[in-house]
Short mmCIF file of C-alpha atoms in Angstrom, two decimals:
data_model
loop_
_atom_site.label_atom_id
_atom_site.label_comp_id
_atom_site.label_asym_id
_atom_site.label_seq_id
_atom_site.Cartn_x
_atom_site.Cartn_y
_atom_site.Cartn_z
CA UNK A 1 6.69 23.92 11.96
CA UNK A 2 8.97 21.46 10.08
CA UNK A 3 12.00 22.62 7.71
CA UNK A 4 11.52 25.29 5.51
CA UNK A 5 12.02 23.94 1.91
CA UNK A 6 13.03 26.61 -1.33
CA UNK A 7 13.14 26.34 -4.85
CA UNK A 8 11.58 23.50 -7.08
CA UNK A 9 10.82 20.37 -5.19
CA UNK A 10 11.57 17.29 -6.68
CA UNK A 11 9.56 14.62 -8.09
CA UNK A 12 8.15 12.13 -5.75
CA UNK A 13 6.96 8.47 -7.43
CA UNK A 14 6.75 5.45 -5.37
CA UNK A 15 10.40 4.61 -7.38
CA UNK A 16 12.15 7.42 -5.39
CA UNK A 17 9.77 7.75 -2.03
CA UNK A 18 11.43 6.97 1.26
CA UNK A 19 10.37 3.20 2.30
CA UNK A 20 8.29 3.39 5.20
CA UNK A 21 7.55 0.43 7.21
CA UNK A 22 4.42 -1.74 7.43
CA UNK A 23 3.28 -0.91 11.41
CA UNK A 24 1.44 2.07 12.20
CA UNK A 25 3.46 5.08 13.85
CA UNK A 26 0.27 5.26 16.14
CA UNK A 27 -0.57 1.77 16.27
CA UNK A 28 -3.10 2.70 19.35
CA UNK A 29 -4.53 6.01 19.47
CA UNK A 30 -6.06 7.56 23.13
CA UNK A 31 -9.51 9.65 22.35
CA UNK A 32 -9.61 13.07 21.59
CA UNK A 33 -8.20 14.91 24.10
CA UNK A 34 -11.22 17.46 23.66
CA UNK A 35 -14.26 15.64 22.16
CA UNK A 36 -13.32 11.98 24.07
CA UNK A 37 -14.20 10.60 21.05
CA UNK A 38 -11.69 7.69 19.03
CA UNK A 39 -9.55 9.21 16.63
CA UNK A 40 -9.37 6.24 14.74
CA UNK A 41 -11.70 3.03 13.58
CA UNK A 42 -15.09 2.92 11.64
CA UNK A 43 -17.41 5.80 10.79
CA UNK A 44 -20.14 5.38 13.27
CA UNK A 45 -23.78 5.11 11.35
CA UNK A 46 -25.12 8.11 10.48
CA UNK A 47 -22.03 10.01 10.18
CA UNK A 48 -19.27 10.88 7.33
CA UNK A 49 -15.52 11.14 7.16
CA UNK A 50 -13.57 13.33 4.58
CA UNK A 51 -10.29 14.72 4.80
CA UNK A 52 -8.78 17.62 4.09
CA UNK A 53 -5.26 19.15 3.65
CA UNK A 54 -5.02 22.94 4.05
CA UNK A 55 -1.24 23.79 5.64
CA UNK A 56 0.08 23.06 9.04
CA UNK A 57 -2.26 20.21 10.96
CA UNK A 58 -1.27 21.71 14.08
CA UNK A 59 -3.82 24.52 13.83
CA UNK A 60 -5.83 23.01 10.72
CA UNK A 61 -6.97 20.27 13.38
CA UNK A 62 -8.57 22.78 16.09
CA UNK A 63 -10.73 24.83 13.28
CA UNK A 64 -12.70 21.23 13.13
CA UNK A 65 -13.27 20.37 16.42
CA UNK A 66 -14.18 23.57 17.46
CA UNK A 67 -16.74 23.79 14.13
CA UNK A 68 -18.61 21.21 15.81
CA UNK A 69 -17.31 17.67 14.44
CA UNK A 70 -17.54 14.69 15.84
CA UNK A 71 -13.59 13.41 15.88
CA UNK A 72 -10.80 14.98 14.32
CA UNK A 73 -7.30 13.44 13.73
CA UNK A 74 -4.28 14.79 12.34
CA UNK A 75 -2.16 12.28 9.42
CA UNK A 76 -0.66 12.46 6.10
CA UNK A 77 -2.30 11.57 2.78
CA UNK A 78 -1.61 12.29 -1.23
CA UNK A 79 1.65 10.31 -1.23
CA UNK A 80 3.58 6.79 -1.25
CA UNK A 81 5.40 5.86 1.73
CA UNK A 82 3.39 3.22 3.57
CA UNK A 83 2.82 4.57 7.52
CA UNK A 84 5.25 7.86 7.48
CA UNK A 85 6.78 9.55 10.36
CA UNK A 86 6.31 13.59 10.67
CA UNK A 87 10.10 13.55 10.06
CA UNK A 88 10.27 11.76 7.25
CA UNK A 89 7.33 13.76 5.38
CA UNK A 90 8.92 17.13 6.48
CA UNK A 91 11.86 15.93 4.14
CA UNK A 92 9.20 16.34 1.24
CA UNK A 93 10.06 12.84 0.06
CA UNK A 94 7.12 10.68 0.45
CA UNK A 95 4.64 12.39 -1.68
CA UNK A 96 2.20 12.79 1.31
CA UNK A 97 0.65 16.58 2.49
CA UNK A 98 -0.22 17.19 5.90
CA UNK A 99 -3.83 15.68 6.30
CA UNK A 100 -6.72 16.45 8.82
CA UNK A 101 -9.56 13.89 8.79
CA UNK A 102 -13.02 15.21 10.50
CA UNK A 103 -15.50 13.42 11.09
CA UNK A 104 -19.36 14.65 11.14
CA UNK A 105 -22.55 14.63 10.87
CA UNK A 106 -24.52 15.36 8.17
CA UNK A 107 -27.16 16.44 10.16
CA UNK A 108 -25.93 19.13 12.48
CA UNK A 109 -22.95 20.46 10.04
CA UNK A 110 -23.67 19.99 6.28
CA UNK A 111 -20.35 18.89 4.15
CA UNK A 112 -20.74 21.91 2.46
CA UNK A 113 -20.12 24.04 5.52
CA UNK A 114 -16.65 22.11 6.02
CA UNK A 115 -15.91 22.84 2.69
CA UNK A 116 -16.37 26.34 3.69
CA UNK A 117 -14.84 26.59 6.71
CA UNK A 118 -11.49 24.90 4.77
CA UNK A 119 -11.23 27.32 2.14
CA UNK A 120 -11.83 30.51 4.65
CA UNK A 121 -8.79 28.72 6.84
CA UNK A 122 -6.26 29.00 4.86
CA UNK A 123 -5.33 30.61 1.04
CA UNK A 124 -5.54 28.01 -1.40
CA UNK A 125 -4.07 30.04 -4.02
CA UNK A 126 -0.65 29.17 -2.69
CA UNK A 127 0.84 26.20 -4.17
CA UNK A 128 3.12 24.38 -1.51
CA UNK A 129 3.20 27.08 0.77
CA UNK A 130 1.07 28.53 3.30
CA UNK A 131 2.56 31.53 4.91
CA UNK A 132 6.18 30.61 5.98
CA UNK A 133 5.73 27.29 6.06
CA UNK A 134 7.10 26.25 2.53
CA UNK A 135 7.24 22.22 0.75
CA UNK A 136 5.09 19.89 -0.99
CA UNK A 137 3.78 18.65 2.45
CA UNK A 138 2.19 22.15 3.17
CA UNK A 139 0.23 21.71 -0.11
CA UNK A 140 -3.62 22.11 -0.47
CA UNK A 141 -5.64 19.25 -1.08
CA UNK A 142 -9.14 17.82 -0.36
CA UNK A 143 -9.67 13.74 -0.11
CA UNK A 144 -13.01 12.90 -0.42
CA UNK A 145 -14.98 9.88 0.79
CA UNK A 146 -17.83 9.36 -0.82
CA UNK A 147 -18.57 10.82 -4.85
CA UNK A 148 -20.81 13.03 -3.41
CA UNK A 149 -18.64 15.19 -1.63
CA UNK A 150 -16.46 15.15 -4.52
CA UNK A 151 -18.69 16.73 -6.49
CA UNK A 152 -19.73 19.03 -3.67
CA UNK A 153 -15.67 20.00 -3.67
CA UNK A 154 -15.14 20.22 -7.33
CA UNK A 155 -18.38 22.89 -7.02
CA UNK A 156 -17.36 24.57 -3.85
CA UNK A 157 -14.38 25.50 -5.61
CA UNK A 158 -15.82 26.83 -8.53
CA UNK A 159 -17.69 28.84 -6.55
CA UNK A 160 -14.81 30.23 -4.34
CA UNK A 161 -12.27 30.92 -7.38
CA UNK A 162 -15.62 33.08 -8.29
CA UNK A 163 -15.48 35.40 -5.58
CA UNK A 164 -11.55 35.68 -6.10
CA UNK A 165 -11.92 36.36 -9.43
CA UNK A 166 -13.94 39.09 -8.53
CA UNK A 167 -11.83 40.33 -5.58
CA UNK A 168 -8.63 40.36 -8.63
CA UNK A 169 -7.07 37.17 -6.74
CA UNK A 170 -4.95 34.70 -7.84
CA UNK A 171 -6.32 31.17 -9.02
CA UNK A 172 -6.67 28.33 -6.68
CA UNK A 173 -4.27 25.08 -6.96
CA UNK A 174 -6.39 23.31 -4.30
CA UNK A 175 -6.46 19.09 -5.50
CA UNK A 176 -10.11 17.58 -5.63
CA UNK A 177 -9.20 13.86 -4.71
CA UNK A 178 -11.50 10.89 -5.85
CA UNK A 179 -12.45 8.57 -2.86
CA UNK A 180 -9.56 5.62 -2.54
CA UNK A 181 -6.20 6.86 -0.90
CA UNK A 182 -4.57 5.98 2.24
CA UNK A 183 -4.50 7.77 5.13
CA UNK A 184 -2.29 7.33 7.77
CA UNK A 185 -1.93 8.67 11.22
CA UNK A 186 0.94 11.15 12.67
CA UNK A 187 1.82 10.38 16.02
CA UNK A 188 0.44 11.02 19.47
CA UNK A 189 2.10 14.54 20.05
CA UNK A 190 0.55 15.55 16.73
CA UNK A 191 -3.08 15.02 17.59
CA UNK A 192 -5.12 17.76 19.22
CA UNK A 193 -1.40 19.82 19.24
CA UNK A 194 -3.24 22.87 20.33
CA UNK A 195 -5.03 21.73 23.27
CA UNK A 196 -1.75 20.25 24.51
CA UNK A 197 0.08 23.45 23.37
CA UNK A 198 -2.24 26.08 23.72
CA UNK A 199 0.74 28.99 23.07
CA UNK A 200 1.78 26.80 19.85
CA UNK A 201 2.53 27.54 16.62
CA UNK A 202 -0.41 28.01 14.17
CA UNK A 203 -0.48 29.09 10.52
CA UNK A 204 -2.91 31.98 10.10
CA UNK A 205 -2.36 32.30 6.26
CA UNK A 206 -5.97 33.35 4.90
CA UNK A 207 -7.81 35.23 1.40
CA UNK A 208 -9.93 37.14 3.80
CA UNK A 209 -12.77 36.09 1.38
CA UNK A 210 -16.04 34.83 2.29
CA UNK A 211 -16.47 31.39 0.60
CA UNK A 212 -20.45 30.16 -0.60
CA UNK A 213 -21.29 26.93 0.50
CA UNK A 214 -22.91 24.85 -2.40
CA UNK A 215 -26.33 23.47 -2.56
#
C-alpha cells in the first residue's frame, strides 16, 4: 500500500506542506458498506468518536467494525494540508498519518477496550513503519476526543510499555493527541477497503502481547 519511503523523512511545517484545496475529497459519503450506518456527520447522543492511527487504514478500518462499533471511516489526521488526497499523503508531505475514526458506544464497548484492541493490532514500537509499509504517514498515533480518553490513552500506554518491558521489547513511540485536530476523509475506494476487496492487502505487523485495558 502506497510508496515505500527510506531513510530520514523530512520535516513537514505548514511552510513546506503541499497546499491542499478547500472542498472535501469525499464531499458526500454513502453509509457503511457493512454497518449502513453514515460515515460522516454528528456523534449521535449517547455515543463517542476517537480516532486512531495504527498503519495501513485498509485493514486498521475492519478490526473496528468487526469489534462491534457503531461507524467506522478511514481519513488522515496529525498534519497540515487542508482536505488531502491518498496520493498526496503517500508523498509524506502533508504532515498527516493514516487515520481511522470509530465510532461507539460507551455502553456496549468501553474506550478502554478500543484502546486495547489498537495496541494488540499493530506494534507501536515502530516509528514510521509498520511491517513493509515504511513513511511518516504509516506512523502511530491516537487523537482523542474528549480529555477523558486522553487520559485513558496516556494510561493505556503506560500500562502496555509495562508488559513490553517485561517481555525485553522495545519502547513505544505511539503520539497521545489532545482533543482539537482536523480530520479529514480519504476517498470512497478507501472506506470499508476490505469488504470491497476481501483478497486485499492488509498489514499484519503485531507485538504478540496482550495489552490491559485501564480502569
Amino acid at each position: 500500500m502506497g510508496f515505500l519511503q527510506f531513510g530520514q523523512p523530512p520535516t513537514i511545517t505548514a511552510d513546506n506542506a503541499l497546499p491542499g484545496r478547500s472542498v472535501p475529497v469525499l464531499p458526500n459519503p454513502a453509509p457503511h458498506t457493512v454497518l449502513g450506518t453514515p460515515i460522516d456527520g454528528p456523534v449521535p447522543d449517547g455515543m463517542e468518536e476517537t480516532f486512531l492511527a495504527l498503519g495501513c487504514y485498509w485493514g486498521a478500518e475492519k478490526i473496528f467494525w468487526e469489534l462491534g462499533a457503531y461507524t467506522t471511516s478511514v481519513g488522515f489526521m496529525g498534519g497540515f494540508t487542508e482536505n488531502p488526497t491518498y496520493m498526496e499523503v503517500c508523498t509524506g508531505m502533508t504532515g498527516h498519518t493514516e487515520t481511522v475514526r470509530v465510532v461507539f458506544d460507551p455502553n456496549k464497548i468501553s474506550y478502554g477496550e478500543i484502546l486495547q484492541a489498537f495496541f494488540e493490532s499493530h506494534d507501536p514500537t515502530t516509528l514510521n513503519r509498520q511491517g513493509n509499509d515504511r513513511g511518516t504517514q504509516y506512523r502511530s498515533a491516537i487523537f482523542a476526543s474528549t480529555d477523558e480518553q486522553y487520559e485513558t490513552a496516556l494510561r493505556t500506554r503506560e500500562l502496555y510499555q509495562e508488559v513490553l518491558d517485561g517481555a525485553g521489547r522495545d519502547t513505544i513511540v505511539t503520539e497521545v493527541n489532545k482533543p482539537g485536530q482536523t480530520y479529514f476523509l480519504a476517498e470512497d475506494e478507501h472506506q470499508q477497503y476490505l469488504d470491497k476487496n476481501p483478497f486485499g492487502y492488509n498489514c499484519h505487523a503485531r507485538t504478540g502481547l496482550a495489552c490491559p485495558v485501564a480502569r
